[in-house]
Amino acid sequence: MKKKSKVSLDKISFIKLRRMYLFALVTIAVTVLLSQLLIQYNLNSQLSDSRIINISGKQRMLSQRLTKEILILNFITDSLQKKKQIDKVSETISEWKSNHYSLVNGNDSLGFPKEKNPILVQYFENLKPNFDTLLEASSTFLDNKKQNKNEQQNKKLVKTILDNEAVFLSEMNQIVGEYDKEALEKVTRQSKTEYAILAFTLLVLLLEFIFIFKPTNKKVESLISNLLSSERKAIKLAQDTEIISEAKENSVKELKSLNYAMENTLLYCRIATDGTIIHIGEKFSKLIQYNPFLSDKKFGQVLTPVEKEQLIIDRIVLENHRRGWQGELNITTRNEQSLWLDLSMVPVTIKKDESELLIICFDITERKKAVQEVERLNAANVADKLSQQKVISSKIVENQENEQNRIAREIHDGIGQMLTGLKFSLESINLDDKEKSTVKIEYLKKLTLDIIKGVRTATFNLMPPELSDHGINSALAKLTLELSKLTGKNILFYNKTDFNSRLDSLIEINIYRLTQEAINNAIKYADSTHIIVQLSHSATLLSITVDDNGKGFDINAVEKKRNSESGMGMLFMKERIQYINGRVFFNSIPNEGTRITFNVPI
């Protein structure tokens, strides 16, 4: 009953919250709708005010244009031009008069109100005499011009128009200012109204949050808490059911295992939880050379005569007699032979408070011997690898030493001697002998350029600036160009796929050194005259190919001679490309040429 009452109360609470929520939504919708209607109304009102201000300002312009056109008409003598000017004045008078009456009396089509505030009424009353005078004088002047009469009267009419036009402009300025002020007041009033509507909407939202969303949130939290509690209870119930099912399944498995051991297993026995032998199979007893009729010894004593091994076995039985155990054991038999057993210990419940252990074993001695032999062979292979790495390391150190010696020779024999010559030449300059000094200075300039070139060459061999500044594409292009100049061989570079991206600096320097080594090998050993370096890439792979037309070599023969210079060179390339997760491919035909391809993931 309590549960039903609680459900009923929750239902009533949710119905109440739903009604309040709908009421809040309707209130917000009505507020937004009223706000939009008010905005549209005010926009239309502002549009009307804008049009009134525009027409009022236009009246000032029309009065000025009317005065200007009357003055022009007054001085025109040509009949054709006079007729055109009369038409223009007539149109101006008509438009000016129509706008004025619309402003004074209102106009539904233009949205001009008939009712005006007292100030505007007063301004229009003040303006009426000037407007009527201007209109009458302009109309009379126009009629006289049409009939070509009363020139003396026209002069007076022009003066009257000029006198009243300035007053008309002043009065219209006041009218325009009043219209502008009135429009500003409407905009201000609209802004305040909008703020009030916004405040009301925010208040509705706040109240909705306090009286709707907050209670709803509490109800949802309570509901989620109840659901989680129910879920935990369901999970616990499922776990309990699973445990019961697992226990039943284990019992069935144990019975099947026992039956299988009795029927098919060759090595098995039954022991008590304290390790005492209950029964041992005939095959098992023969393997460990034990009399099966002696059933008062511990399992460890049965398996091995070695006391240390017995303690290990007894500890395993003692620690795992409840949950079982599976693993490998190495024991010493009674004839002092090593025996490996894959042993499984399964607890079996006989009665409510009585259990025993079923031991099932497999002889894995031969397998262990095979594993040990594999480990021995792997160790030998590792030793060979280490020996090979030592050779590679020594060769790397040797190459580094040779490279350092070469750089030292370049600096000592080239740059050093030129610097010494520069020093002696500087010391031998006699400033008193200007002619010889000029010649020596020119020589010193050339010598300085040679020194700079030598320094650039040395630094290029160490680390080309193009590689660090612009990447592998520019560096390979510069390398092939420089080597072509230095060796006189035709060395060309092609970027087939316009690759111009930057890679990791470690990858770039290794690609550069590998390509440099491949080109140097083609120059040094292949006797080639043409070398082509090609760079291409895909979405995941960067490929560099070095082709030469040299004498080539037998790849299989070179790989067998690991201690030869060519064999070590190929090994170095493989080791270096593997360092950046790449691969190298060699393709060479004797007396035709060689192709080396480096593939690097990007």
mmCIF file of N, CA and C in Angstrom, residues 285-365:
data_model
loop_
_atom_site.group_PDB
_atom_site.id
_atom_site.type_symbol
_atom_site.label_atom_id
_atom_site.label_comp_id
_atom_site.label_asym_id
_atom_site.label_seq_id
_atom_site.Cartn_x
_atom_site.Cartn_y
_atom_site.Cartn_z
ATOM 1 N N SER A 285 52.466 -44.191 -11.378
ATOM 2 C CA SER A 285 53.387 -44.823 -10.424
ATOM 3 C C SER A 285 54.594 -45.420 -11.139
ATOM 4 N N LYS A 286 54.378 -45.956 -12.340
ATOM 5 C CA LYS A 286 55.506 -46.482 -13.102
ATOM 6 C C LYS A 286 56.455 -45.369 -13.525
ATOM 7 N N LEU A 287 55.876 -44.218 -13.929
ATOM 8 C CA LEU A 287 56.723 -43.115 -14.388
ATOM 9 C C LEU A 287 57.626 -42.606 -13.267
ATOM 10 N N ILE A 288 57.080 -42.510 -12.059
ATOM 11 C CA ILE A 288 57.884 -41.960 -10.959
ATOM 12 C C ILE A 288 58.490 -43.077 -10.090
ATOM 13 N N GLN A 289 58.277 -44.351 -10.544
ATOM 14 C CA GLN A 289 58.873 -45.501 -9.863
ATOM 15 C C GLN A 289 58.452 -45.575 -8.383
ATOM 16 N N TYR A 290 57.138 -45.619 -8.193
ATOM 17 C CA TYR A 290 56.572 -45.638 -6.841
ATOM 18 C C TYR A 290 55.598 -46.804 -6.727
ATOM 19 N N ASN A 291 55.597 -47.463 -5.561
ATOM 20 C CA ASN A 291 54.709 -48.588 -5.293
ATOM 21 C C ASN A 291 53.308 -48.050 -5.017
ATOM 22 N N PRO A 292 52.297 -48.334 -5.873
ATOM 23 C CA PRO A 292 50.960 -47.760 -5.703
ATOM 24 C C PRO A 292 50.219 -48.270 -4.475
ATOM 25 N N PHE A 293 50.697 -49.326 -3.844
ATOM 26 C CA PHE A 293 49.992 -49.867 -2.675
ATOM 27 C C PHE A 293 50.396 -49.166 -1.378
ATOM 28 N N LEU A 294 51.406 -48.280 -1.464
ATOM 29 C CA LEU A 294 51.787 -47.503 -0.284
ATOM 30 C C LEU A 294 51.012 -46.188 -0.314
ATOM 31 N N SER A 295 50.030 -46.069 0.563
ATOM 32 C CA SER A 295 49.136 -44.908 0.488
ATOM 33 C C SER A 295 49.216 -44.012 1.709
ATOM 34 N N ASP A 296 50.273 -44.089 2.463
ATOM 35 C CA ASP A 296 50.369 -43.272 3.663
ATOM 36 C C ASP A 296 51.418 -42.173 3.537
ATOM 37 N N LYS A 297 51.934 -41.948 2.348
ATOM 38 C CA LYS A 297 52.956 -40.925 2.155
ATOM 39 C C LYS A 297 52.354 -39.673 1.536
ATOM 40 N N LYS A 298 53.127 -38.583 1.723
ATOM 41 C CA LYS A 298 52.707 -37.308 1.140
ATOM 42 C C LYS A 298 52.990 -37.306 -0.366
ATOM 43 N N PHE A 299 52.243 -36.405 -1.062
ATOM 44 C CA PHE A 299 52.368 -36.331 -2.522
ATOM 45 C C PHE A 299 53.786 -35.929 -2.933
ATOM 46 N N GLY A 300 54.411 -35.014 -2.166
ATOM 47 C CA GLY A 300 55.777 -34.600 -2.492
ATOM 48 C C GLY A 300 56.762 -35.738 -2.353
ATOM 49 N N GLN A 301 56.598 -36.624 -1.332
ATOM 50 C CA GLN A 301 57.490 -37.767 -1.161
ATOM 51 C C GLN A 301 57.321 -38.786 -2.276
ATOM 52 N N VAL A 302 56.086 -38.856 -2.819
ATOM 53 C CA VAL A 302 55.820 -39.793 -3.904
ATOM 54 C C VAL A 302 56.523 -39.341 -5.191
ATOM 55 N N LEU A 303 56.476 -38.024 -5.457
ATOM 56 C CA LEU A 303 57.017 -37.541 -6.727
ATOM 57 C C LEU A 303 58.529 -37.574 -6.790
ATOM 58 N N THR A 304 59.228 -37.201 -5.709
ATOM 59 C CA THR A 304 60.680 -37.043 -5.789
ATOM 60 C C THR A 304 61.313 -37.393 -4.444
ATOM 61 N N PRO A 305 62.522 -37.924 -4.468
ATOM 62 C CA PRO A 305 63.240 -38.185 -3.219
ATOM 63 C C PRO A 305 64.013 -36.955 -2.714
ATOM 64 N N VAL A 306 64.060 -35.879 -3.518
ATOM 65 C CA VAL A 306 64.816 -34.697 -3.130
ATOM 66 C C VAL A 306 63.979 -33.884 -2.139
ATOM 67 N N GLU A 307 64.544 -33.627 -0.949
ATOM 68 C CA GLU A 307 63.793 -32.977 0.111
ATOM 69 C C GLU A 307 63.379 -31.552 -0.266
ATOM 70 N N LYS A 308 64.242 -30.825 -0.937
ATOM 71 C CA LYS A 308 63.916 -29.439 -1.329
ATOM 72 C C LYS A 308 62.724 -29.401 -2.274
ATOM 73 N N GLU A 309 62.689 -30.317 -3.234
ATOM 74 C CA GLU A 309 61.576 -30.372 -4.174
ATOM 75 C C GLU A 309 60.291 -30.806 -3.470
ATOM 76 N N GLN A 310 60.423 -31.702 -2.462
ATOM 77 C CA GLN A 310 59.253 -32.133 -1.700
ATOM 78 C C GLN A 310 58.603 -30.954 -0.963
ATOM 79 N N LEU A 311 59.441 -30.082 -0.364
ATOM 80 C CA LEU A 311 58.894 -28.923 0.343
ATOM 81 C C LEU A 311 58.140 -27.999 -0.594
ATOM 82 N N ILE A 312 58.664 -27.802 -1.794
ATOM 83 C CA ILE A 312 57.987 -26.937 -2.775
ATOM 84 C C ILE A 312 56.625 -27.507 -3.143
ATOM 85 N N ILE A 313 56.576 -28.831 -3.376
ATOM 86 C CA ILE A 313 55.317 -29.468 -3.771
ATOM 87 C C ILE A 313 54.303 -29.420 -2.635
ATOM 88 N N ASP A 314 54.772 -29.693 -1.410
ATOM 89 C CA ASP A 314 53.858 -29.648 -0.265
ATOM 90 C C ASP A 314 53.302 -28.238 -0.054
ATOM 91 N N ARG A 315 54.111 -27.209 -0.268
ATOM 92 C CA ARG A 315 53.624 -25.841 -0.107
ATOM 93 C C ARG A 315 52.562 -25.506 -1.160
ATOM 94 N N ILE A 316 52.771 -25.982 -2.397
ATOM 95 C CA ILE A 316 51.777 -25.751 -3.457
ATOM 96 C C ILE A 316 50.444 -26.386 -3.096
ATOM 97 N N VAL A 317 50.510 -27.627 -2.560
ATOM 98 C CA VAL A 317 49.269 -28.314 -2.189
ATOM 99 C C VAL A 317 48.580 -27.592 -1.041
ATOM 100 N N LEU A 318 49.369 -27.155 -0.048
ATOM 101 C CA LEU A 318 48.794 -26.506 1.114
ATOM 102 C C LEU A 318 48.136 -25.165 0.760
ATOM 103 N N GLU A 319 48.747 -24.383 -0.106
ATOM 104 C CA GLU A 319 48.253 -23.046 -0.431
ATOM 105 C C GLU A 319 47.106 -23.063 -1.442
ATOM 106 N N ASN A 320 46.983 -24.120 -2.232
ATOM 107 C CA ASN A 320 46.017 -24.104 -3.337
ATOM 108 C C ASN A 320 45.018 -25.249 -3.272
ATOM 109 N N HIS A 321 44.881 -25.904 -2.097
ATOM 110 C CA HIS A 321 43.985 -27.060 -2.046
ATOM 111 C C HIS A 321 42.519 -26.647 -2.153
ATOM 112 N N ARG A 322 42.192 -25.341 -1.928
ATOM 113 C CA ARG A 322 40.800 -24.901 -2.034
ATOM 114 C C ARG A 322 40.441 -24.448 -3.444
ATOM 115 N N ARG A 323 41.335 -23.723 -4.075
ATOM 116 C CA ARG A 323 41.012 -23.161 -5.397
ATOM 117 C C ARG A 323 41.639 -23.914 -6.567
ATOM 118 N N GLY A 324 42.512 -24.840 -6.288
ATOM 119 C CA GLY A 324 43.154 -25.585 -7.358
ATOM 120 C C GLY A 324 44.396 -24.869 -7.872
ATOM 121 N N TRP A 325 45.113 -25.549 -8.754
ATOM 122 C CA TRP A 325 46.387 -24.984 -9.255
ATOM 123 C C TRP A 325 46.737 -25.656 -10.562
ATOM 124 N N GLN A 326 47.424 -24.916 -11.415
ATOM 125 C CA GLN A 326 47.899 -25.472 -12.691
ATOM 126 C C GLN A 326 49.252 -24.861 -12.990
ATOM 127 N N GLY A 327 50.240 -25.690 -13.341
ATOM 128 C CA GLY A 327 51.574 -25.180 -13.641
ATOM 129 C C GLY A 327 52.517 -26.307 -14.016
ATOM 130 N N GLU A 328 53.764 -25.940 -14.194
ATOM 131 C CA GLU A 328 54.802 -26.894 -14.588
ATOM 132 C C GLU A 328 55.744 -27.130 -13.419
ATOM 133 N N LEU A 329 56.141 -28.400 -13.237
ATOM 134 C CA LEU A 329 57.056 -28.779 -12.162
ATOM 135 C C LEU A 329 58.239 -29.535 -12.747
ATOM 136 N N ASN A 330 59.414 -29.236 -12.215
ATOM 137 C CA ASN A 330 60.622 -29.976 -12.590
ATOM 138 C C ASN A 330 61.079 -30.773 -11.369
ATOM 139 N N ILE A 331 61.040 -32.079 -11.496
ATOM 140 C CA ILE A 331 61.413 -32.949 -10.369
ATOM 141 C C ILE A 331 62.540 -33.879 -10.783
ATOM 142 N N THR A 332 63.156 -34.453 -9.761
ATOM 143 C CA THR A 332 64.224 -35.432 -9.974
ATOM 144 C C THR A 332 63.688 -36.802 -9.564
ATOM 145 N N THR A 333 63.716 -37.773 -10.496
ATOM 146 C CA THR A 333 63.175 -39.104 -10.212
ATOM 147 C C THR A 333 64.155 -39.895 -9.348
ATOM 148 N N ARG A 334 63.714 -41.091 -8.984
ATOM 149 C CA ARG A 334 64.532 -41.919 -8.108
ATOM 150 C C ARG A 334 65.772 -42.476 -8.802
ATOM 151 N N ASN A 335 65.788 -42.491 -10.115
ATOM 152 C CA ASN A 335 67.003 -42.866 -10.838
ATOM 153 C C ASN A 335 67.813 -41.638 -11.265
ATOM 154 N N GLU A 336 67.525 -40.456 -10.570
ATOM 155 C CA GLU A 336 68.280 -39.209 -10.730
ATOM 156 C C GLU A 336 68.176 -38.626 -12.136
ATOM 157 N N GLN A 337 67.010 -38.786 -12.762
ATOM 158 C CA GLN A 337 66.744 -38.167 -14.048
ATOM 159 C C GLN A 337 65.791 -36.978 -13.848
ATOM 160 N N SER A 338 65.975 -35.951 -14.718
ATOM 161 C CA SER A 338 65.112 -34.769 -14.644
ATOM 162 C C SER A 338 63.812 -35.040 -15.383
ATOM 163 N N LEU A 339 62.709 -34.727 -14.712
ATOM 164 C CA LEU A 339 61.397 -34.982 -15.295
ATOM 165 C C LEU A 339 60.569 -33.700 -15.189
ATOM 166 N N TRP A 340 59.963 -33.269 -16.321
ATOM 167 C CA TRP A 340 59.089 -32.094 -16.353
ATOM 168 C C TRP A 340 57.638 -32.554 -16.440
ATOM 169 N N LEU A 341 56.792 -32.054 -15.541
ATOM 170 C CA LEU A 341 55.374 -32.397 -15.525
ATOM 171 C C LEU A 341 54.531 -31.137 -15.657
ATOM 172 N N ASP A 342 53.506 -31.212 -16.546
ATOM 173 C CA ASP A 342 52.465 -30.181 -16.609
ATOM 174 C C ASP A 342 51.342 -30.662 -15.698
ATOM 175 N N LEU A 343 51.235 -30.079 -14.497
ATOM 176 C CA LEU A 343 50.385 -30.617 -13.435
ATOM 177 C C LEU A 343 49.170 -29.728 -13.229
ATOM 178 N N SER A 344 47.997 -30.358 -13.147
ATOM 179 C CA SER A 344 46.747 -29.661 -12.823
ATOM 180 C C SER A 344 46.178 -30.274 -11.553
ATOM 181 N N MET A 345 45.866 -29.400 -10.571
ATOM 182 C CA MET A 345 45.323 -29.844 -9.290
ATOM 183 C C MET A 345 43.894 -29.308 -9.169
ATOM 184 N N VAL A 346 42.907 -30.229 -9.144
ATOM 185 C CA VAL A 346 41.494 -29.856 -9.158
ATOM 186 C C VAL A 346 40.850 -30.288 -7.845
ATOM 187 N N PRO A 347 40.261 -29.335 -7.060
ATOM 188 C CA PRO A 347 39.561 -29.733 -5.832
ATOM 189 C C PRO A 347 38.224 -30.403 -6.159
ATOM 190 N N VAL A 348 37.931 -31.511 -5.484
ATOM 191 C CA VAL A 348 36.700 -32.270 -5.711
ATOM 192 C C VAL A 348 35.995 -32.447 -4.369
ATOM 193 N N THR A 349 34.693 -32.042 -4.325
ATOM 194 C CA THR A 349 33.899 -32.187 -3.102
ATOM 195 C C THR A 349 33.234 -33.560 -3.104
ATOM 196 N N ILE A 350 33.558 -34.345 -2.076
ATOM 197 C CA ILE A 350 32.978 -35.684 -1.971
ATOM 198 C C ILE A 350 31.666 -35.639 -1.195
ATOM 199 N N LYS A 351 31.708 -35.038 0.011
ATOM 200 C CA LYS A 351 30.530 -34.828 0.828
ATOM 201 C C LYS A 351 30.475 -33.368 1.234
ATOM 202 N N LYS A 352 29.543 -33.031 2.124
ATOM 203 C CA LYS A 352 29.363 -31.647 2.530
ATOM 204 C C LYS A 352 30.622 -31.074 3.163
ATOM 205 N N ASP A 353 31.246 -31.771 4.054
ATOM 206 C CA ASP A 353 32.443 -31.284 4.744
ATOM 207 C C ASP A 353 33.676 -32.099 4.387
ATOM 208 N N GLU A 354 33.659 -32.783 3.268
ATOM 209 C CA GLU A 354 34.787 -33.631 2.885
ATOM 210 C C GLU A 354 35.140 -33.369 1.434
ATOM 211 N N SER A 355 36.420 -33.148 1.174
ATOM 212 C CA SER A 355 36.887 -32.886 -0.207
ATOM 213 C C SER A 355 38.253 -33.521 -0.392
ATOM 214 N N GLU A 356 38.657 -33.652 -1.643
ATOM 215 C CA GLU A 356 39.970 -34.181 -1.998
ATOM 216 C C GLU A 356 40.447 -33.488 -3.262
ATOM 217 N N LEU A 357 41.675 -33.798 -3.645
ATOM 218 C CA LEU A 357 42.277 -33.175 -4.821
ATOM 219 C C LEU A 357 42.562 -34.233 -5.870
ATOM 220 N N LEU A 358 42.159 -33.906 -7.105
ATOM 221 C CA LEU A 358 42.467 -34.777 -8.240
ATOM 222 C C LEU A 358 43.662 -34.191 -8.966
ATOM 223 N N ILE A 359 44.727 -34.985 -9.085
ATOM 224 C CA ILE A 359 45.960 -34.539 -9.745
ATOM 225 C C ILE A 359 46.025 -35.187 -11.114
ATOM 226 N N ILE A 360 46.161 -34.325 -12.147
ATOM 227 C CA ILE A 360 46.304 -34.813 -13.530
ATOM 228 C C ILE A 360 47.604 -34.257 -14.075
ATOM 229 N N CYS A 361 48.453 -35.115 -14.646
ATOM 230 C CA CYS A 361 49.786 -34.701 -15.112
ATOM 231 C C CYS A 361 50.003 -35.120 -16.555
ATOM 232 N N PHE A 362 50.907 -34.362 -17.208
ATOM 233 C CA PHE A 362 51.375 -34.694 -18.552
ATOM 234 C C PHE A 362 52.891 -34.594 -18.557
ATOM 235 N N ASP A 363 53.510 -35.555 -19.159
ATOM 236 C CA ASP A 363 54.978 -35.571 -19.250
ATOM 237 C C ASP A 363 55.414 -34.644 -20.395
ATOM 238 N N ILE A 364 56.054 -33.537 -20.046
ATOM 239 C CA ILE A 364 56.484 -32.553 -21.070
ATOM 240 C C ILE A 364 58.004 -32.440 -21.103
ATOM 241 N N THR A 365 58.673 -33.504 -20.718
ATOM 242 C CA THR A 365 60.144 -33.456 -20.660
ATOM 243 C C THR A 365 60.744 -33.208 -22.041
#
